[in-house]
XYZ file of C-alpha atoms in Angstrom:
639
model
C 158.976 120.239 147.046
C 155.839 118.158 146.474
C 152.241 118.649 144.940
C 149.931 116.423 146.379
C 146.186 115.918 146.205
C 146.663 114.588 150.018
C 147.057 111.112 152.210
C 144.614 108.363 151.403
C 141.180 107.866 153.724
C 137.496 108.073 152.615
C 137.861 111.802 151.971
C 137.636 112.007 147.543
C 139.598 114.897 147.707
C 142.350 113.209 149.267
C 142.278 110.227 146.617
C 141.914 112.131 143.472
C 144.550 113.629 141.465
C 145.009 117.206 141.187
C 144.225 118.068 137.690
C 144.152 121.698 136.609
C 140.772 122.932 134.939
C 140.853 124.492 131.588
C 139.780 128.147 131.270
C 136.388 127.924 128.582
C 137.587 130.413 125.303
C 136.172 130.231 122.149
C 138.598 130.986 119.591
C 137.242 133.558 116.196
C 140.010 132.890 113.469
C 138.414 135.921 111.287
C 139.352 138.369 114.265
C 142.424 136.235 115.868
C 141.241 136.500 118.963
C 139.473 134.719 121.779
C 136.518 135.213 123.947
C 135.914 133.963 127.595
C 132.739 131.974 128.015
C 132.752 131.888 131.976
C 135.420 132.812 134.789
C 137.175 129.581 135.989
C 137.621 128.629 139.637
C 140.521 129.710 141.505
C 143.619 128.511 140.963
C 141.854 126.224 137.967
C 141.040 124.181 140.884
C 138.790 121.282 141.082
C 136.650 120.327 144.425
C 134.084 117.960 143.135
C 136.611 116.010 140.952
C 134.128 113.065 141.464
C 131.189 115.094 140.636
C 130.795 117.389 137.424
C 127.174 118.208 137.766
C 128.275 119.589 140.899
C 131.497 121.338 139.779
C 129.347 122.625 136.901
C 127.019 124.410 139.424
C 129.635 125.528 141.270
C 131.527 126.942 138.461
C 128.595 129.178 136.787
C 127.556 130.354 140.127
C 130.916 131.168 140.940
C 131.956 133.010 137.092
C 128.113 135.133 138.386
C 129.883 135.978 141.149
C 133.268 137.633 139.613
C 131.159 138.620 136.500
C 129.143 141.285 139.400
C 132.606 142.005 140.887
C 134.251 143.146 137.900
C 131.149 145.373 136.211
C 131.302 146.737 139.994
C 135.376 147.648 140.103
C 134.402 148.924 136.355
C 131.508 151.164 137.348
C 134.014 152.626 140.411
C 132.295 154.918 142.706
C 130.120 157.447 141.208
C 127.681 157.962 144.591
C 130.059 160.099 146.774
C 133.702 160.741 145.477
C 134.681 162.898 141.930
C 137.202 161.273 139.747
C 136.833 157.791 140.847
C 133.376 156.604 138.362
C 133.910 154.414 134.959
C 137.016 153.008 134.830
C 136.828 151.669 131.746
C 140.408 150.761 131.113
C 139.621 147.871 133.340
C 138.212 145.218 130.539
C 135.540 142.272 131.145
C 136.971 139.764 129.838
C 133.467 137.823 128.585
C 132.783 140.792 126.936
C 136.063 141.699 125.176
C 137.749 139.631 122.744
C 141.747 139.288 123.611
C 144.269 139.147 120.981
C 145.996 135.791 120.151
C 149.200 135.992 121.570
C 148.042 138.784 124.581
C 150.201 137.119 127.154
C 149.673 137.750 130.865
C 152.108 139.481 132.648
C 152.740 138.760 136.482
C 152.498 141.326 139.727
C 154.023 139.828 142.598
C 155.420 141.727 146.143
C 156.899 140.346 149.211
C 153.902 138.162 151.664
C 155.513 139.184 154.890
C 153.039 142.810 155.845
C 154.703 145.812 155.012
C 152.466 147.658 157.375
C 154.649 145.657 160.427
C 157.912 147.388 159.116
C 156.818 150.328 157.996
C 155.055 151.578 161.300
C 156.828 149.667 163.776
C 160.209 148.703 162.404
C 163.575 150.610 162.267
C 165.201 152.971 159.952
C 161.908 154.095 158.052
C 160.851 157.322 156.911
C 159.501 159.121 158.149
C 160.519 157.579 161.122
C 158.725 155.531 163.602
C 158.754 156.211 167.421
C 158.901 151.910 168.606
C 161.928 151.493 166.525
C 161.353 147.265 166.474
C 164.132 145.286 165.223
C 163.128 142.412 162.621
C 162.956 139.687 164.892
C 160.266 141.918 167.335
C 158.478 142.211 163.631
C 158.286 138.532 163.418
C 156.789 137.880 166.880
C 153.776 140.594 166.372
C 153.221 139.197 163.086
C 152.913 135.949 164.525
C 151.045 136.679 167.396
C 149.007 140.083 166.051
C 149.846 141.547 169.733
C 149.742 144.933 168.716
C 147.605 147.229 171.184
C 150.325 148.818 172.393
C 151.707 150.042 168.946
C 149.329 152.661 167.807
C 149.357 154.006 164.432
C 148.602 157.519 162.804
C 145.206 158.480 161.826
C 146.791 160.624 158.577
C 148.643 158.254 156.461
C 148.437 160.162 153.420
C 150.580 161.517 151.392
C 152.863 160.209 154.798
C 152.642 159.090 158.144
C 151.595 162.313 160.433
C 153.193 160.854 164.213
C 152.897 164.206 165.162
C 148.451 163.866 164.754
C 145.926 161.350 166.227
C 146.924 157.878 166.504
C 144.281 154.617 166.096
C 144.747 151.341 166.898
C 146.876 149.056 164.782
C 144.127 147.952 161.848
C 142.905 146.104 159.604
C 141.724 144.131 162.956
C 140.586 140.498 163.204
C 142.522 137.155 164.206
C 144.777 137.671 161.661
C 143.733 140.981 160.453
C 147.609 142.828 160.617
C 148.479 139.943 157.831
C 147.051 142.470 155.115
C 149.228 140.933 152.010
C 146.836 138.865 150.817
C 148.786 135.751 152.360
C 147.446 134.507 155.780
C 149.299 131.565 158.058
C 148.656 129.124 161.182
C 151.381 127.454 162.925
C 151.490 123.678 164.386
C 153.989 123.724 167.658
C 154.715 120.530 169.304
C 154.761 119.595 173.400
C 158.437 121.580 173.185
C 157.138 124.563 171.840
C 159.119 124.113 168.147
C 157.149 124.530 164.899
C 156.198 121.496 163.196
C 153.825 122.702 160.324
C 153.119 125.718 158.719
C 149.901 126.116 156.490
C 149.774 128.945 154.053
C 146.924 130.262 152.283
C 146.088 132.696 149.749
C 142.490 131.622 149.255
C 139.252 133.977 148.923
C 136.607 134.080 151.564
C 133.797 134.702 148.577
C 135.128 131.265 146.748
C 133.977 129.516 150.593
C 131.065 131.569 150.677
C 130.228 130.241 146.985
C 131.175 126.908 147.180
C 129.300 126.287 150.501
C 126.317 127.388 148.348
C 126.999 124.205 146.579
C 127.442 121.980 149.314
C 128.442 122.845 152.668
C 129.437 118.887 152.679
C 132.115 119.623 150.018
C 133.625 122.916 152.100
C 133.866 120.442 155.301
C 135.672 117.841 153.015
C 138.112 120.610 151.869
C 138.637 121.505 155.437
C 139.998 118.137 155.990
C 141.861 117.574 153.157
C 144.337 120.938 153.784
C 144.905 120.739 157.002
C 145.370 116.879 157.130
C 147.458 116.380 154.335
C 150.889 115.117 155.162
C 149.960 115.654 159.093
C 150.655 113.015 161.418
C 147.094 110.893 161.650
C 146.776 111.332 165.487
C 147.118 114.995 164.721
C 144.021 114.776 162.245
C 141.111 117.115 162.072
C 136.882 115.981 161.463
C 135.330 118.776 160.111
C 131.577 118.459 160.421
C 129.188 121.316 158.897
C 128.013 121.955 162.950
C 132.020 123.456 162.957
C 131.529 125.594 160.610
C 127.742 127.092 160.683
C 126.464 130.712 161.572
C 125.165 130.524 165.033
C 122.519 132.964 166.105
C 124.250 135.037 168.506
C 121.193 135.594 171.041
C 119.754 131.640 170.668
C 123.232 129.596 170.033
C 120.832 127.936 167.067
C 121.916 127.408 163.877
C 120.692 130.514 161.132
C 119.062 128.948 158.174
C 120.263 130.828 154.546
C 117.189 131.790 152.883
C 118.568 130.685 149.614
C 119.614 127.102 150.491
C 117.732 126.181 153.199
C 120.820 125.370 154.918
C 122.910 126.688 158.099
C 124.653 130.116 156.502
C 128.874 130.011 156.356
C 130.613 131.505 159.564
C 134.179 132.456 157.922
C 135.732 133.002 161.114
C 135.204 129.334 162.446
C 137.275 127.258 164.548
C 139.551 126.474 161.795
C 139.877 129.258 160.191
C 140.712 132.002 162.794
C 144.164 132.805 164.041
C 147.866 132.148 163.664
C 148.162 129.076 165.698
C 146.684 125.428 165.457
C 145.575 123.087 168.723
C 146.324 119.416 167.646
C 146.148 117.726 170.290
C 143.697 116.316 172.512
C 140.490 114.886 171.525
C 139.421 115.933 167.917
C 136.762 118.288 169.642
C 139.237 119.930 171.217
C 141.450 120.637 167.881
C 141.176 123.836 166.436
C 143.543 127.042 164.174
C 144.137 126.382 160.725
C 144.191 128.711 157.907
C 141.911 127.860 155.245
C 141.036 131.299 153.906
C 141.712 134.977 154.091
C 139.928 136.864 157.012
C 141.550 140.182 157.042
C 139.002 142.409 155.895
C 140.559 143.977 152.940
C 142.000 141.008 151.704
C 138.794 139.821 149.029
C 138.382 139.249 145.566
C 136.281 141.828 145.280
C 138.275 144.645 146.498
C 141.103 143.512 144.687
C 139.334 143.907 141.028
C 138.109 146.794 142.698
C 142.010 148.142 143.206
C 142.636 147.061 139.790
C 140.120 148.754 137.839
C 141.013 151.958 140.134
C 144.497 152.219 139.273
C 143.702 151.745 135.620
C 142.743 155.957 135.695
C 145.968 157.953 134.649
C 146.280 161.235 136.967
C 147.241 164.458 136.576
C 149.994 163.807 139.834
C 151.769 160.883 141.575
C 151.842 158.270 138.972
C 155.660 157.270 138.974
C 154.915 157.196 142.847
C 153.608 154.303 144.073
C 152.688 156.023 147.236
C 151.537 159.301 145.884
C 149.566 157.428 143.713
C 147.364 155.088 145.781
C 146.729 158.196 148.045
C 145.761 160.094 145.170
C 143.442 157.411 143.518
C 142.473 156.096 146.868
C 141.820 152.531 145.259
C 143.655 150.894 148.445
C 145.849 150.887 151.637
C 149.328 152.721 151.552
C 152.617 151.392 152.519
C 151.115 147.739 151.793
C 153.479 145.742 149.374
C 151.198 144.303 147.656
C 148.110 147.537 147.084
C 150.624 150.480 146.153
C 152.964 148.158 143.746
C 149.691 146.268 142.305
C 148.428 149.814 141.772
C 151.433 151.473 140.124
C 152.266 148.841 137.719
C 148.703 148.403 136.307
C 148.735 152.295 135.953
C 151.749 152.241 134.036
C 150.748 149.664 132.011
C 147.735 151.926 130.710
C 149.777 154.834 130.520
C 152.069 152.703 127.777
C 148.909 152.405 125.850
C 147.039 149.192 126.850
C 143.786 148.415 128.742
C 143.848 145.554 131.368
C 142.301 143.012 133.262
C 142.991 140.117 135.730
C 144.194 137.087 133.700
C 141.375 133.676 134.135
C 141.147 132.420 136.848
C 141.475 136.243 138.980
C 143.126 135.736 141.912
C 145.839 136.360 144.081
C 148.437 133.057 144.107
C 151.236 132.117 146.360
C 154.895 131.680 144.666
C 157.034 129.264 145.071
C 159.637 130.354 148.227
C 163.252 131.417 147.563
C 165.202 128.748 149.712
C 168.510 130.638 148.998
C 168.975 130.866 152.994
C 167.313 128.055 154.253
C 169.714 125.371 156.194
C 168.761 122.369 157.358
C 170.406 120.512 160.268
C 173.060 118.139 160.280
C 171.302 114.687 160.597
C 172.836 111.082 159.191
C 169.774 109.687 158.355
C 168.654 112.790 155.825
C 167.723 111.213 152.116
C 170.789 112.183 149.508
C 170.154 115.251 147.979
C 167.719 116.746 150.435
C 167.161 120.325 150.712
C 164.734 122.529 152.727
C 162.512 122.751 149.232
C 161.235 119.246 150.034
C 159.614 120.502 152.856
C 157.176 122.969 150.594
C 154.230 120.626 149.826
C 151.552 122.413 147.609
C 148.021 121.387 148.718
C 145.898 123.253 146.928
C 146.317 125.071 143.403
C 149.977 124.640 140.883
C 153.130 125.049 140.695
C 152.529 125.555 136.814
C 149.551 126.414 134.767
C 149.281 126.585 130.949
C 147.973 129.755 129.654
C 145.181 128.815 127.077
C 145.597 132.180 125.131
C 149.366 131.510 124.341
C 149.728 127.848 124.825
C 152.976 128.774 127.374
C 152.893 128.072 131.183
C 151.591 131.231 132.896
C 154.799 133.297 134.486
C 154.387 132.239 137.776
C 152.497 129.781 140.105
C 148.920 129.296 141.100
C 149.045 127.939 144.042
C 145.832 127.885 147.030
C 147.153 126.818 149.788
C 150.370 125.283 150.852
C 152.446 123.462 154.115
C 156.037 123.242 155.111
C 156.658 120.274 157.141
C 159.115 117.360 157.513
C 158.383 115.167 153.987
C 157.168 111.736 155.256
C 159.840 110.008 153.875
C 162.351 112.352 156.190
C 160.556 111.011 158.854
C 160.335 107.230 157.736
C 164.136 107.366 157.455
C 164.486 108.424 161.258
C 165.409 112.062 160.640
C 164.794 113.457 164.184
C 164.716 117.160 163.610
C 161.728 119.512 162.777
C 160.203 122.376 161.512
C 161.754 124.784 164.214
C 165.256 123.462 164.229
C 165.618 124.524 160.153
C 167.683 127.901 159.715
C 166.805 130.953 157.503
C 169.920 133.256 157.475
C 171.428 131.551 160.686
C 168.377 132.117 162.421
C 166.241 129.258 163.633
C 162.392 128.766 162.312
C 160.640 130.210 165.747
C 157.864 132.042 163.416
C 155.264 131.105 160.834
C 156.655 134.977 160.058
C 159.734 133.637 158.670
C 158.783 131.335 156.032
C 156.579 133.929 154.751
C 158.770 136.693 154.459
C 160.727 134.214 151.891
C 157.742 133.885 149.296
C 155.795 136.229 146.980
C 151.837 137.072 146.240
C 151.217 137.372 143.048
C 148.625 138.168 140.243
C 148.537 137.868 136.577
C 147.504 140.436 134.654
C 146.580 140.339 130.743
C 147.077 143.727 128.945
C 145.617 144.227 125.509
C 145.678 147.093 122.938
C 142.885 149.482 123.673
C 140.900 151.576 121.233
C 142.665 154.716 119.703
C 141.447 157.172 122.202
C 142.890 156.606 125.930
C 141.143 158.626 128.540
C 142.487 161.557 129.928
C 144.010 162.196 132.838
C 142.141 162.699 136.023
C 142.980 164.945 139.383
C 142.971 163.050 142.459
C 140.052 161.836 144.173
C 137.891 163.741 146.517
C 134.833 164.101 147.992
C 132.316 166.380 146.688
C 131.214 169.051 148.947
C 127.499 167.852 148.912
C 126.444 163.961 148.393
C 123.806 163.647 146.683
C 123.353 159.721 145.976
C 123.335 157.620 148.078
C 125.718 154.766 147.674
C 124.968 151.366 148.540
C 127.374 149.297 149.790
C 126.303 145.364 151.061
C 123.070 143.411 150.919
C 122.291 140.154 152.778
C 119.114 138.092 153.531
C 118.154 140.270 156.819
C 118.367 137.098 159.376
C 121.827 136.236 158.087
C 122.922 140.173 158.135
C 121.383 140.378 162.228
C 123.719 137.079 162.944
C 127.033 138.658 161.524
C 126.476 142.052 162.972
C 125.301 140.820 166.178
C 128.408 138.466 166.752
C 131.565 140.346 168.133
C 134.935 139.035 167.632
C 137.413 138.905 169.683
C 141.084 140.359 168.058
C 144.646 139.722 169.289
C 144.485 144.069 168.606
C 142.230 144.218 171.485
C 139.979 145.804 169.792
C 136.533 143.745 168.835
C 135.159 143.612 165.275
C 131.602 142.763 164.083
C 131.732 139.856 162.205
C 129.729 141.250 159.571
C 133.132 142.821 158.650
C 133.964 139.037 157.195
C 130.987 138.597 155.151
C 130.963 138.586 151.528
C 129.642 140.789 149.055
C 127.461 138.844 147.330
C 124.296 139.113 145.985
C 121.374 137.525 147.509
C 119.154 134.921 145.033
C 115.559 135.026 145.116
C 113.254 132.906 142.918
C 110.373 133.800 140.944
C 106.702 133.785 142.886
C 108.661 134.978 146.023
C 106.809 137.505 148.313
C 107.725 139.417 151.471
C 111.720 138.472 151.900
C 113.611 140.118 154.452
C 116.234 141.785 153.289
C 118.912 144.320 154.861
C 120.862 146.785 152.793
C 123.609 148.652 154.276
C 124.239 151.940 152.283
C 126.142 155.533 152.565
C 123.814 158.235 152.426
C 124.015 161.651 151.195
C 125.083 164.895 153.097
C 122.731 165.963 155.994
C 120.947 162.243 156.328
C 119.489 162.316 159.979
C 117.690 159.666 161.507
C 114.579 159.704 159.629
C 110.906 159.210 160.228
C 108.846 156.720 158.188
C 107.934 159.032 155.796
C 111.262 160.503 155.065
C 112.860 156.792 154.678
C 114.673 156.708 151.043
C 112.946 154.360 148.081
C 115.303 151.672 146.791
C 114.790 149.580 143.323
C 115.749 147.244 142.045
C 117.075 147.648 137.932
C 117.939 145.678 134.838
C 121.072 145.827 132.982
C 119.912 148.607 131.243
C 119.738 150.643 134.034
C 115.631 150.694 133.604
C 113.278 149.888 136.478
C 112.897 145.882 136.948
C 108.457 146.267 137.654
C 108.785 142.872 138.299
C 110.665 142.770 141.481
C 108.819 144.680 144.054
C 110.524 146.899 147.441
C 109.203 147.944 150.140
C 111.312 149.832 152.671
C 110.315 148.040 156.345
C 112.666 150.139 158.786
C 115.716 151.934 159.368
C 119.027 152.384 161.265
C 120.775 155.475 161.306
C 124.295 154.035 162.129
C 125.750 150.653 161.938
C 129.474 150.584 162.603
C 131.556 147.479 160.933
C 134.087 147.149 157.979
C 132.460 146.860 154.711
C 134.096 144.089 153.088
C 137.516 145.097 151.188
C 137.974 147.954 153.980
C 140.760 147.935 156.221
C 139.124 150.016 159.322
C 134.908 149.812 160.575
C 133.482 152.742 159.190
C 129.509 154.302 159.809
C 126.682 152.929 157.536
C 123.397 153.446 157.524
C 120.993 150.160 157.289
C 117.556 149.867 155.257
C 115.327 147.071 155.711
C 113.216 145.914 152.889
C 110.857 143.404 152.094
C 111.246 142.433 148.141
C 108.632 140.145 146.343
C 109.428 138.683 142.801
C 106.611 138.233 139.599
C 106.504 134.672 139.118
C 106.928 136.149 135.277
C 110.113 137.781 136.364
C 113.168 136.856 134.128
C 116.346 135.181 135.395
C 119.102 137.204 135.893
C 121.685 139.858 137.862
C 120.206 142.836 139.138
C 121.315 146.103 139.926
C 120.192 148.434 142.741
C 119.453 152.074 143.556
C 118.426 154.200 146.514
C 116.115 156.995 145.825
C 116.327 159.657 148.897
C 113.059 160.750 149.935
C 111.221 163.797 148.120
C 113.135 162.955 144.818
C 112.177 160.485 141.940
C 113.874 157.736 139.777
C 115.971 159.150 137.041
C 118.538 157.925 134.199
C 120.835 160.250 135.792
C 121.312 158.054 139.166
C 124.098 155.215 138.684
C 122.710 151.770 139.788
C 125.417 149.583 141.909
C 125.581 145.995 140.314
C 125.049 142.968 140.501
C 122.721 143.289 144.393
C 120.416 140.415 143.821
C 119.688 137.377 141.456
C 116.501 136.492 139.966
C 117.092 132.189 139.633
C 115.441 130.682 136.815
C 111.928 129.209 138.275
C 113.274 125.664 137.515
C 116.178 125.932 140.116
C 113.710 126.726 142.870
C 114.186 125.215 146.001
């Protein structure tokens, strides 16, 4: 097993060392207990380790980011469900001072989807009618093939076979790969497996470093998917590879923000299970940088966490009952229903809880109990299939600043298995494909990934003396009366996602608005007249609706108060736009405003909030405001 920061060249990724960050706490001896200044970067990863203006941008824009993710998973969902609002057993950690000594405890499940086995494989219950044995399980999961295996509609509290059936979701190039653990596969001119790249990386970290520097996110492209690769099987990542393209003019779309071509997530290296290498490097495409199945974000997964925080009144020694009765994720996933049980019993034995710094989801090392590798003369002494794990991005070990021990697990980005390059210097002839795994040959990127783990580290802490009480499932009301907003994006950026159709492997398409982030636009003082689009759900009865009838949306401060200095006009509307919201797992029906917002040049620097006001009824304390929808810069970062 190796950790390498890559193989030479003019890339500085690939000649610096890999040097874990250290989490920012400020220790208060009178209390005993610490305080985090900022959320570190995945992993406690570095990618401008020549650079630390540039790191330092990167790192408070990113600790905004998860600072608007978490207050959201806190505030829950008080537009359009009961039971389901404040969840307040769910900490913020830069607000809440942690014990000395509060170690973090680790969540980890099985990478390999559930979802595979549990619809289409054999001896489940309730049963399924395909009936596939493991190794059928490990050729969809490979190649996502799955139109022909339809799935129940009902899935809660079980599977209902005997109801509707939908097509196999979440969809996307490698949509059905749902554990938060995605894969691409290298084959050579025979067909056999010669690299596997693994990654557990989050598409709003891209979508926040390419803020930064789109240079940088090109430069991390080639440093994964080159590192320990045969040179005439290298990839040149240029930012033209990895731009939004205007679906209707094939021209680049310009980010209002940056000034610069907007992220596509689903580029030409980041979009399906299998890799192109060969040929001329314009020809070269597959890799798997980060996550594209559309529940698998950071956001939904502090989302999941503060959700299964809430004790109920049924299902929670259940894992199953439970995340169909707190409906904080998708059932008969390893990783959602086990994630959701053990932070709920965790609260229920008296703590509160939040992701440990840096939140994420981490691949484990893999259990190479049953790997075998072939019989070959010229293999190093001592060899073993472990030296074929090669950790790219993130560690193997990470020390814990709050206890001074190594965190309980790994924290690892993005990893290959391939041939070491001393295997190959020493004339070893075999590859990838001819290793075993219980007798059985390597034929599937499938394999190797049903022998690791996800994990996350949580960090309970004693709570204050009165825990909440327990809560009946949630449901919708019979009448919605808020309406709840759900994404907003510069409105030039939103018409290039959800006018680009993907194609899936499901065959069915996908808007590729369902891989955007949610993320909060930045506008900067003296602003006037942006274009904005702001996809919401609106309350019970909502028609199409004239000009006059079209809802009033503003914009508030922490407080919850008005913001008078950032002005909204409402420009047009859209009675149905059809795409999965970020975090979901199946396209749902939103409705779309379009506004036009103009910022004071007195207007103060800082995270907003955002409400929609139907028509006929007025502003009022009463209405929840959804955080963290748009930044106010400071005027002196103005482009």
């Amino acid at each position: 097993m190796s950790n390498t920061a890559g193989n030479g060249g003019s890339n500085p990724l690939m000649q610096a060392a890999a040097t874990p960050v250290t989490p920012k706490y400020v220790y208060d001896p009178a209390s005993g207990s610490y305080r985090l200044q900022a959320f570190t970067t995945p992993g406690c990863n570095n990618d401008f380790p020549d650079d630390p203006a540039a790191y330092a941008r990167l790192a408070a824009l990113w600790s905004q980011n998860v600072d608007g993710f978490t207050r959201q998973a806190i505030t829950g969902n008080p537009w359009n469900s009961l039971y389901s609002a404040a969840q307040t057993a769910y900490y913020d950690p830069l607000s809440t001072p942690i014990p000395k000594g509060s170690g973090a405890v680790d969540v980890a499940w099985i990478a390999f989807p559930n979802r595979l086995i549990q619809y289409l494989g054999q001896n489940q219950v309730p049963p399924n009618p395909y009936n596939l044995p493991q190794s059928a399980l490990f050729a969809l999961a490979d190649s996502g093939e799955l139109s022909r295996y339809p799935i129940p509609e009902v899935r809660c509290p079980q599977p209902d076979w005997s109801g509707q059936l939908q097509p196999f979701g979440p969809y996307g190039p490698r949509g059905w790969l749902d554990e938060y653990c995605e894969f691409s596969v290298v084959r050579n001119a025979q067909n056999k497996i010669t690299r596997i790249d693994f990654t557990c990386e989050n598409p709003e970290y891209f979508q926040t470093l390419w803020r930064i520097s789109p240079e940088r996110v090109c430069a991390v492209y080639e440093q994964a998917l080159n590192t320990g690769a045969p040179q005439d099987q290298w990839i040149t990542v240029g930012v033209a590879d990895l731009q939004l393209v205007d679906p209707a003019s094939g021209q680049p779309v310009i980010d209002p923000e940056t000034n610069r071509p907007a992220y596509n997530p689903l580029n030409r290296f980041n979009t399906t299970t299998f890799c192109v290498r060969s040929g001329t490097p314009a020809q070269r495409s597959g890799g798997a940088m980060h996550l594209t199945a559309t529940p698998n974000t950071l956001q939904t997964e502090l989302g999941l966490g503060a959700g299964a925080t809430v004790q109920r009144s049924a299902g929670n020694t259940d894992p199953q009952a439970l995340i169909c009765c707190g409906q904080y994720g998708q059932n008969f996933r390893n990783s959602d229903p086990h994630i959701g049980q053990s932070i709920n019993l965790a609260v229920g034995a008296g703590t509160n809880i939040s992701l440990a710094d840096p939140p994420g989801l981490y691949i484990q090392m893999p259990s190479f109990a049953q790997y075998q590798l072939p019989a070959d003369p010229k293999l190093p002494p001592g060899a073993s299939a472990a030296d074929c794990w090669h950790i790219i991005r993130g560690f193997e070990h990470v020390t814990d600043e709050i206890t001074g021990a190594r965190f309980p697990g790994s924290f690892i980005l993005h990893a290959a298995f391939q041939i070491p390059q001393d295997w190959i210097d020493a004339g070893v002839s075999f590859t990838v494909g001819d290793i075993t795994i219980a007798g059985a040959p390597i034929e599937y990127g499938s394999q190797v990934q049903a022998t690791l783990e996800i994990a996350l580290f949580g960090r309970p802490i004693v709570p204050p003396p009165q825990p909440a009480p327990a809560l009946p499932c949630v449901t919708s009301p019979s009448v919605v009366t808020e309406a709840q907003p759900l994404q907003i994006l510069f409105q030039n950026v939103w018409d290039a996602y959800y006018g680009t159709t993907v194609n899936t492997p499901s065959g069915v398409t996908m808007s590729l608005a369902s891989n955007s982030s949610i993320i909060p636009p930045t506008l900067y003082p003296g602003e006037k007249n942006v274009a904005l689009a702001l996809t919401y759900a609106a309350p019970t009865g909502e028609k199409p609706l004239p000009p006059e009838q079209w809802p009033t949306v503003y914009f508030t401060n922490a407080d919850g108060s008005i913001d008078g200095k950032v002005s909204t006009k409402v420009t047009g509307f859209t009675g149905t736009v059809t795409y999965a919201v970020p975090g979901n797992t199946y396209p749902s029906a939103s409705q779309l405003l379009n506004l036009s917002v103009s910022v004071a040049a007195t207007a103060a620097a800082g995270v907003r909030g955002v409400v929609i006001v139907p028509a006929g009824q007025s502003f009022s304390a009463s209405l929840t405001p959804a955080p963290a929808f748009l930044v106010v810069a400071s005027s002196s970062t103005a482009a």
